[in-house]
Amino acid sequence: MNLTNQYPSLKGKVVLISGGASGIGANLVDAFCRQGATVAFMDILDDAAEWLVGHIGALNGVDLPHYYKCDMVDIPALQRTIAQIQQDLGPINVLVNNAANDERHDFRDVTVDYWDERMAVNLRHHFFASQAVYADMQKLGGGSIINLGSMSWYATQGGMPAYTSAKAAIEGLTRGLARDMGPDNIRVNTLVPGWVMTKRQLQTCVDDAARRTIREAQCLKSMVMPEDIAAMALFLASDDSKMCTSQHFIVDGGWV
Ligand SMILES: NC(=O)c1ccc[n+]([C@@H]2O[C@H](COP(=O)([O-])OP(=O)(O)OC[C@H]3O[C@@H](n4cnc5c(N)ncnc54)[C@H](O)[C@@H]3O)[C@@H](O)[C@H]2O)c1
């Protein structure tokens, strides 16, 4: 990780990240730990979570993150897990709603059950996690909720209409909650990644043709890396962004 900024306001804050065991989420866990935050993350990938905790444990002077196994589509389990985290670590200052699944699907094959399942993994838990941390943030006098969106639907990407619908809806959720929670000084923003070179993306999608597409579409010719997303998340979580809410912040290298 090459991030250099330190945000004093993040030190000691309790930060909860969903889908933190791998990909962008794992980078977020790493980045917040390096800020001196108390980090909890939820996921279903035990092995990846264990590896991540070990990796962070090997860094000098950085506290370990706390892994909680939780399937984000099971809302009662999610509510129980967040209550447990609050009991274990104290009130939550920052929530990063990151867990998602971008499985490709042909619109001709989508059933009602499949549609509902996509909404459950890509949209519904964002709302219920935000609802579950609200009382903490209200009592603390403020907080920051960061919802991970996607530039896929800005780019009119096909092949996964349920995912792109959910990701578009996240921006509506952000703006609605920003209005409702603003009087309590709780900020809600969407962080919109471009095409981010996670290990999974590199292994499954990024061939020579994809690299050409990226070079043509992005104004900037470097690849967007997970730490570029983490850099924006740190800013949005910190007090330095104290007047930013109800917005979307795009980190895509200028994709047009
Ligand atoms: N990587 C990209 O290029 C890209 C582009 C645009 C948006 N995004 C968004 O950024 C976020 C992270 O993307 P990523 O590429 O790291 O995703 P990913 O699929 O690689 O990782 C998602 C993480 O969420 C976890 N997760 C998925 N379903 C879960 C469930 N039901 N319960 C608990 N955990 C679950 C996974 O186990 C995994 O650790 C997502 O919201 C994604 O939509 C990513």
mmCIF file of N, CA, C and O and ligand atoms in Angstrom, residues 18-26 28 42-45 48 68-74 97-102 120-122 125-126 147-152 163 167 170 191-201 224 226 229, ligand 1:
data_model
loop_
_atom_site.group_PDB
_atom_site.id
_atom_site.type_symbol
_atom_site.label_atom_id
_atom_site.label_comp_id
_atom_site.label_asym_id
_atom_site.label_seq_id
_atom_site.Cartn_x
_atom_site.Cartn_y
_atom_site.Cartn_z
ATOM 1 N N SER A 18 -18.280 -3.793 5.046
ATOM 2 C CA SER A 18 -18.862 -5.065 4.597
ATOM 3 C C SER A 18 -18.078 -5.568 3.385
ATOM 4 O O SER A 18 -17.535 -4.777 2.606
ATOM 5 N N GLY A 19 -18.011 -6.897 3.250
ATOM 6 C CA GLY A 19 -17.252 -7.477 2.133
ATOM 7 C C GLY A 19 -15.778 -7.141 2.227
ATOM 8 O O GLY A 19 -15.125 -6.882 1.219
ATOM 9 N N GLY A 20 -15.237 -7.181 3.445
ATOM 10 C CA GLY A 20 -13.863 -6.709 3.656
ATOM 11 C C GLY A 20 -12.781 -7.765 3.499
ATOM 12 O O GLY A 20 -11.603 -7.468 3.645
ATOM 13 N N ALA A 21 -13.164 -8.997 3.188
ATOM 14 C CA ALA A 21 -12.144 -10.058 3.176
ATOM 15 C C ALA A 21 -11.294 -10.068 1.922
ATOM 16 O O ALA A 21 -10.159 -10.543 1.952
ATOM 17 N N SER A 22 -11.836 -9.568 0.807
ATOM 18 C CA SER A 22 -11.059 -9.638 -0.439
ATOM 19 C C SER A 22 -11.340 -8.403 -1.293
ATOM 20 O O SER A 22 -12.229 -7.606 -0.982
ATOM 21 N N GLY A 23 -10.573 -8.267 -2.371
ATOM 22 C CA GLY A 23 -10.809 -7.190 -3.336
ATOM 23 C C GLY A 23 -10.643 -5.808 -2.732
ATOM 24 O O GLY A 23 -9.805 -5.573 -1.851
ATOM 25 N N ILE A 24 -11.452 -4.887 -3.216
ATOM 26 C CA ILE A 24 -11.404 -3.496 -2.746
ATOM 27 C C ILE A 24 -11.615 -3.444 -1.238
ATOM 28 O O ILE A 24 -10.966 -2.679 -0.522
ATOM 29 N N GLY A 25 -12.513 -4.285 -0.739
ATOM 30 C CA GLY A 25 -12.831 -4.301 0.700
ATOM 31 C C GLY A 25 -11.609 -4.610 1.547
ATOM 32 O O GLY A 25 -11.400 -3.994 2.598
ATOM 33 N N ALA A 26 -10.784 -5.565 1.106
ATOM 34 C CA ALA A 26 -9.586 -5.922 1.870
ATOM 35 C C ALA A 26 -8.626 -4.737 1.917
ATOM 36 O O ALA A 26 -7.983 -4.479 2.947
ATOM 37 N N LEU A 28 -9.560 -1.645 1.793
ATOM 38 C CA LEU A 28 -10.165 -0.667 2.706
ATOM 39 C C LEU A 28 -9.829 -1.038 4.152
ATOM 40 O O LEU A 28 -9.483 -0.170 4.963
ATOM 41 N N MET A 42 -17.100 -7.559 7.791
ATOM 42 C CA MET A 42 -18.020 -8.702 7.651
ATOM 43 C C MET A 42 -17.794 -9.325 6.283
ATOM 44 O O MET A 42 -17.593 -8.626 5.291
ATOM 45 N N ASP A 43 -17.874 -10.639 6.232
ATOM 46 C CA ASP A 43 -17.720 -11.348 4.959
ATOM 47 C C ASP A 43 -18.132 -12.787 5.188
ATOM 48 O O ASP A 43 -18.512 -13.175 6.323
ATOM 49 N N ILE A 44 -18.053 -13.567 4.102
ATOM 50 C CA ILE A 44 -18.339 -14.999 4.231
ATOM 51 C C ILE A 44 -17.104 -15.833 3.870
ATOM 52 O O ILE A 44 -17.144 -17.050 3.947
ATOM 53 N N LEU A 45 -16.024 -15.181 3.482
ATOM 54 C CA LEU A 45 -14.820 -15.896 3.038
ATOM 55 C C LEU A 45 -13.830 -16.026 4.203
ATOM 56 O O LEU A 45 -12.955 -15.169 4.399
ATOM 57 N N ALA A 48 -9.927 -16.087 3.266
ATOM 58 C CA ALA A 48 -9.424 -14.771 2.842
ATOM 59 C C ALA A 48 -9.357 -13.826 4.048
ATOM 60 O O ALA A 48 -8.396 -13.047 4.188
ATOM 61 N N TYR A 68 -15.911 -10.637 11.340
ATOM 62 C CA TYR A 68 -17.204 -11.198 11.734
ATOM 63 C C TYR A 68 -17.811 -11.884 10.515
ATOM 64 O O TYR A 68 -18.056 -11.224 9.500
ATOM 65 N N LYS A 69 -18.028 -13.177 10.650
ATOM 66 C CA LYS A 69 -18.649 -13.890 9.525
ATOM 67 C C LYS A 69 -20.124 -13.511 9.457
ATOM 68 O O LYS A 69 -20.850 -13.622 10.451
ATOM 69 N N CYS A 70 -20.557 -13.043 8.306
ATOM 70 C CA CYS A 70 -21.963 -12.641 8.159
ATOM 71 C C CYS A 70 -22.343 -12.650 6.692
ATOM 72 O O CYS A 70 -21.654 -12.046 5.866
ATOM 73 N N ASP A 71 -23.427 -13.327 6.389
ATOM 74 C CA ASP A 71 -23.961 -13.298 5.023
ATOM 75 C C ASP A 71 -24.873 -12.072 4.922
ATOM 76 O O ASP A 71 -25.926 -12.003 5.570
ATOM 77 N N MET A 72 -24.456 -11.117 4.103
ATOM 78 C CA MET A 72 -25.143 -9.825 4.053
ATOM 79 C C MET A 72 -26.575 -9.923 3.514
ATOM 80 O O MET A 72 -27.344 -8.967 3.650
ATOM 81 N N VAL A 73 -26.917 -11.023 2.885
ATOM 82 C CA VAL A 73 -28.291 -11.127 2.372
ATOM 83 C C VAL A 73 -29.267 -11.555 3.469
ATOM 84 O O VAL A 73 -30.476 -11.457 3.290
ATOM 85 N N ASP A 74 -28.728 -12.026 4.595
ATOM 86 C CA ASP A 74 -29.560 -12.473 5.719
ATOM 87 C C ASP A 74 -29.690 -11.278 6.692
ATOM 88 O O ASP A 74 -28.821 -11.054 7.538
ATOM 89 N N ASN A 97 -20.345 0.464 3.110
ATOM 90 C CA ASN A 97 -21.158 -0.588 2.497
ATOM 91 C C ASN A 97 -20.512 -0.976 1.179
ATOM 92 O O ASN A 97 -20.706 -0.316 0.156
ATOM 93 N N ASN A 98 -19.756 -2.073 1.212
ATOM 94 C CA ASN A 98 -18.911 -2.438 0.062
ATOM 95 C C ASN A 98 -19.279 -3.788 -0.561
ATOM 96 O O ASN A 98 -19.076 -3.990 -1.755
ATOM 97 N N ALA A 99 -19.841 -4.701 0.227
ATOM 98 C CA ALA A 99 -20.093 -6.065 -0.286
ATOM 99 C C ALA A 99 -21.042 -6.019 -1.475
ATOM 100 O O ALA A 99 -22.030 -5.281 -1.488
ATOM 101 N N ALA A 100 -20.720 -6.807 -2.483
ATOM 102 C CA ALA A 100 -21.552 -6.868 -3.689
ATOM 103 C C ALA A 100 -21.155 -8.092 -4.486
ATOM 104 O O ALA A 100 -20.193 -8.790 -4.141
ATOM 105 N N ASN A 101 -21.907 -8.330 -5.546
ATOM 106 C CA ASN A 101 -21.587 -9.457 -6.434
ATOM 107 C C ASN A 101 -22.002 -9.071 -7.852
ATOM 108 O O ASN A 101 -23.189 -8.843 -8.109
ATOM 109 N N ASP A 102 -21.007 -9.002 -8.736
ATOM 110 C CA ASP A 102 -21.284 -8.510 -10.098
ATOM 111 C C ASP A 102 -21.431 -9.659 -11.104
ATOM 112 O O ASP A 102 -21.051 -9.513 -12.273
ATOM 113 N N ALA A 120 -30.783 -8.261 -3.173
ATOM 114 C CA ALA A 120 -30.396 -8.557 -1.782
ATOM 115 C C ALA A 120 -28.887 -8.438 -1.587
ATOM 116 O O ALA A 120 -28.423 -7.940 -0.561
ATOM 117 N N VAL A 121 -28.113 -8.866 -2.572
ATOM 118 C CA VAL A 121 -26.654 -8.843 -2.378
ATOM 119 C C VAL A 121 -26.042 -7.499 -2.790
ATOM 120 O O VAL A 121 -24.968 -7.137 -2.301
ATOM 121 N N ASN A 122 -26.754 -6.740 -3.618
ATOM 122 C CA ASN A 122 -26.144 -5.514 -4.162
ATOM 123 C C ASN A 122 -26.783 -4.209 -3.682
ATOM 124 O O ASN A 122 -26.267 -3.140 -4.004
ATOM 125 N N HIS A 125 -28.807 -4.713 1.739
ATOM 126 C CA HIS A 125 -28.041 -4.662 2.997
ATOM 127 C C HIS A 125 -27.445 -3.278 3.250
ATOM 128 O O HIS A 125 -27.173 -2.921 4.400
ATOM 129 N N HIS A 126 -27.238 -2.493 2.169
ATOM 130 C CA HIS A 126 -26.726 -1.127 2.373
ATOM 131 C C HIS A 126 -27.699 -0.351 3.272
ATOM 132 O O HIS A 126 -27.289 0.375 4.169
ATOM 133 N N ASN A 147 -21.258 4.445 0.575
ATOM 134 C CA ASN A 147 -21.838 3.366 -0.224
ATOM 135 C C ASN A 147 -21.018 3.184 -1.496
ATOM 136 O O ASN A 147 -20.789 4.161 -2.223
ATOM 137 N N LEU A 148 -20.610 1.960 -1.773
ATOM 138 C CA LEU A 148 -19.861 1.716 -3.012
ATOM 139 C C LEU A 148 -20.844 1.595 -4.173
ATOM 140 O O LEU A 148 -21.715 0.726 -4.188
ATOM 141 N N GLY A 149 -20.696 2.485 -5.137
ATOM 142 C CA GLY A 149 -21.494 2.430 -6.357
ATOM 143 C C GLY A 149 -20.707 1.740 -7.455
ATOM 144 O O GLY A 149 -19.867 0.873 -7.190
ATOM 145 N N SER A 150 -20.961 2.139 -8.691
ATOM 146 C CA SER A 150 -20.208 1.581 -9.813
ATOM 147 C C SER A 150 -20.379 2.478 -11.034
ATOM 148 O O SER A 150 -21.474 2.984 -11.296
ATOM 149 N N MET A 151 -19.294 2.630 -11.796
ATOM 150 C CA MET A 151 -19.408 3.427 -13.030
ATOM 151 C C MET A 151 -19.997 2.606 -14.174
ATOM 152 O O MET A 151 -20.234 3.122 -15.255
ATOM 153 N N SER A 152 -20.276 1.315 -13.938
ATOM 154 C CA SER A 152 -20.755 0.435 -15.019
ATOM 155 C C SER A 152 -22.010 0.987 -15.690
ATOM 156 O O SER A 152 -22.134 0.962 -16.919
ATOM 157 N N TYR A 163 -27.504 -6.009 -11.588
ATOM 158 C CA TYR A 163 -26.397 -5.365 -10.861
ATOM 159 C C TYR A 163 -26.380 -3.865 -11.147
ATOM 160 O O TYR A 163 -26.298 -3.049 -10.219
ATOM 161 N N LYS A 167 -26.813 -0.795 -8.520
ATOM 162 C CA LYS A 167 -25.762 0.200 -8.316
ATOM 163 C C LYS A 167 -26.275 1.628 -8.593
ATOM 164 O O LYS A 167 -25.872 2.576 -7.933
ATOM 165 N N ILE A 170 -28.275 2.696 -5.578
ATOM 166 C CA ILE A 170 -27.461 3.082 -4.413
ATOM 167 C C ILE A 170 -27.299 4.604 -4.352
ATOM 168 O O ILE A 170 -27.277 5.197 -3.269
ATOM 169 N N LEU A 191 -19.257 6.296 -3.226
ATOM 170 C CA LEU A 191 -17.917 6.245 -3.826
ATOM 171 C C LEU A 191 -18.045 5.349 -5.060
ATOM 172 O O LEU A 191 -18.417 4.179 -4.944
ATOM 173 N N VAL A 192 -17.777 5.925 -6.218
ATOM 174 C CA VAL A 192 -18.015 5.227 -7.492
ATOM 175 C C VAL A 192 -16.684 4.783 -8.101
ATOM 176 O O VAL A 192 -15.938 5.610 -8.639
ATOM 177 N N PRO A 193 -16.376 3.486 -8.021
ATOM 178 C CA PRO A 193 -15.133 3.032 -8.651
ATOM 179 C C PRO A 193 -15.295 2.864 -10.151
ATOM 180 O O PRO A 193 -16.372 2.524 -10.651
ATOM 181 N N GLY A 194 -14.197 3.091 -10.858
ATOM 182 C CA GLY A 194 -14.120 2.688 -12.266
ATOM 183 C C GLY A 194 -13.769 1.213 -12.334
ATOM 184 O O GLY A 194 -14.199 0.436 -11.488
ATOM 185 N N TRP A 195 -13.001 0.851 -13.341
ATOM 186 C CA TRP A 195 -12.602 -0.555 -13.464
ATOM 187 C C TRP A 195 -11.348 -0.747 -12.619
ATOM 188 O O TRP A 195 -10.270 -0.275 -12.982
ATOM 189 N N VAL A 196 -11.491 -1.437 -11.516
ATOM 190 C CA VAL A 196 -10.432 -1.508 -10.516
ATOM 191 C C VAL A 196 -9.716 -2.858 -10.598
ATOM 192 O O VAL A 196 -10.356 -3.912 -10.625
ATOM 193 N N MET A 197 -8.403 -2.779 -10.604
ATOM 194 C CA MET A 197 -7.594 -3.984 -10.825
ATOM 195 C C MET A 197 -7.401 -4.782 -9.545
ATOM 196 O O MET A 197 -6.321 -4.843 -8.963
ATOM 197 N N THR A 198 -8.487 -5.401 -9.080
ATOM 198 C CA THR A 198 -8.372 -6.335 -7.958
ATOM 199 C C THR A 198 -7.802 -7.645 -8.501
ATOM 200 O O THR A 198 -7.797 -7.883 -9.716
ATOM 201 N N LYS A 199 -7.386 -8.511 -7.578
ATOM 202 C CA LYS A 199 -6.861 -9.816 -7.994
ATOM 203 C C LYS A 199 -7.919 -10.565 -8.811
ATOM 204 O O LYS A 199 -7.634 -11.158 -9.840
ATOM 205 N N ARG A 200 -9.167 -10.500 -8.372
ATOM 206 C CA ARG A 200 -10.230 -11.229 -9.079
ATOM 207 C C ARG A 200 -10.428 -10.676 -10.495
ATOM 208 O O ARG A 200 -10.551 -11.434 -11.456
ATOM 209 N N GLN A 201 -10.432 -9.357 -10.623
ATOM 210 C CA GLN A 201 -10.584 -8.757 -11.954
ATOM 211 C C GLN A 201 -9.421 -9.177 -12.847
ATOM 212 O O GLN A 201 -9.614 -9.537 -14.004
ATOM 213 N N VAL A 224 -6.625 1.784 -12.567
ATOM 214 C CA VAL A 224 -7.160 2.158 -11.254
ATOM 215 C C VAL A 224 -6.927 0.975 -10.313
ATOM 216 O O VAL A 224 -7.305 -0.158 -10.614
ATOM 217 N N PRO A 226 -6.981 -0.790 -6.236
ATOM 218 C CA PRO A 226 -7.811 -0.733 -5.020
ATOM 219 C C PRO A 226 -7.423 0.402 -4.073
ATOM 220 O O PRO A 226 -8.278 1.025 -3.450
ATOM 221 N N ILE A 229 -9.167 3.645 -4.575
ATOM 222 C CA ILE A 229 -10.524 3.694 -3.993
ATOM 223 C C ILE A 229 -10.410 3.938 -2.489
ATOM 224 O O ILE A 229 -11.141 4.748 -1.911
HETATM 225 N N1 LIG B 1 -13.570 -4.066 -9.003
HETATM 226 C C1 LIG B 1 -14.169 -3.199 -9.810
HETATM 227 O O1 LIG B 1 -13.714 -2.956 -10.928
HETATM 228 C C2 LIG B 1 -15.418 -2.452 -9.370
HETATM 229 C C3 LIG B 1 -15.981 -1.547 -10.272
HETATM 230 C C4 LIG B 1 -17.104 -0.829 -9.888
HETATM 231 C C5 LIG B 1 -17.656 -1.021 -8.641
HETATM 232 N N2 LIG B 1 -17.094 -1.916 -7.777
HETATM 233 C C6 LIG B 1 -17.746 -2.060 -6.463
HETATM 234 O O2 LIG B 1 -16.760 -2.031 -5.438
HETATM 235 C C7 LIG B 1 -17.115 -2.945 -4.402
HETATM 236 C C8 LIG B 1 -16.013 -3.968 -4.219
HETATM 237 O O3 LIG B 1 -15.755 -4.577 -5.480
HETATM 238 P P1 LIG B 1 -14.761 -5.811 -5.633
HETATM 239 O O4 LIG B 1 -14.371 -5.831 -7.060
HETATM 240 O O5 LIG B 1 -13.729 -5.783 -4.574
HETATM 241 O O6 LIG B 1 -15.800 -7.020 -5.369
HETATM 242 P P2 LIG B 1 -15.465 -8.545 -5.088
HETATM 243 O O7 LIG B 1 -16.596 -9.334 -5.634
HETATM 244 O O8 LIG B 1 -14.090 -8.888 -5.557
HETATM 245 O O9 LIG B 1 -15.475 -8.609 -3.498
HETATM 246 C C9 LIG B 1 -16.658 -8.411 -2.805
HETATM 247 C C10 LIG B 1 -16.484 -8.879 -1.367
HETATM 248 O O10 LIG B 1 -17.813 -8.925 -0.822
HETATM 249 C C11 LIG B 1 -18.010 -10.197 -0.230
HETATM 250 N N3 LIG B 1 -19.399 -10.601 -0.333
HETATM 251 C C12 LIG B 1 -20.116 -10.841 -1.474
HETATM 252 N N4 LIG B 1 -21.335 -11.286 -1.157
HETATM 253 C C13 LIG B 1 -21.400 -11.327 0.207
HETATM 254 C C14 LIG B 1 -22.403 -11.722 1.127
HETATM 255 N N5 LIG B 1 -23.584 -12.180 0.726
HETATM 256 N N6 LIG B 1 -22.125 -11.625 2.435
HETATM 257 C C15 LIG B 1 -20.922 -11.186 2.861
HETATM 258 N N7 LIG B 1 -19.934 -10.818 2.045
HETATM 259 C C16 LIG B 1 -20.171 -10.897 0.727
HETATM 260 C C17 LIG B 1 -17.128 -11.149 -1.040
HETATM 261 O O11 LIG B 1 -16.863 -12.358 -0.334
HETATM 262 C C18 LIG B 1 -15.892 -10.292 -1.275
HETATM 263 O O12 LIG B 1 -14.984 -10.386 -0.202
HETATM 264 C C19 LIG B 1 -18.449 -3.565 -4.819
HETATM 265 O O13 LIG B 1 -19.490 -2.835 -4.232
HETATM 266 C C20 LIG B 1 -18.450 -3.396 -6.324
HETATM 267 O O14 LIG B 1 -19.744 -3.382 -6.851
HETATM 268 C C21 LIG B 1 -15.997 -2.649 -8.128
#
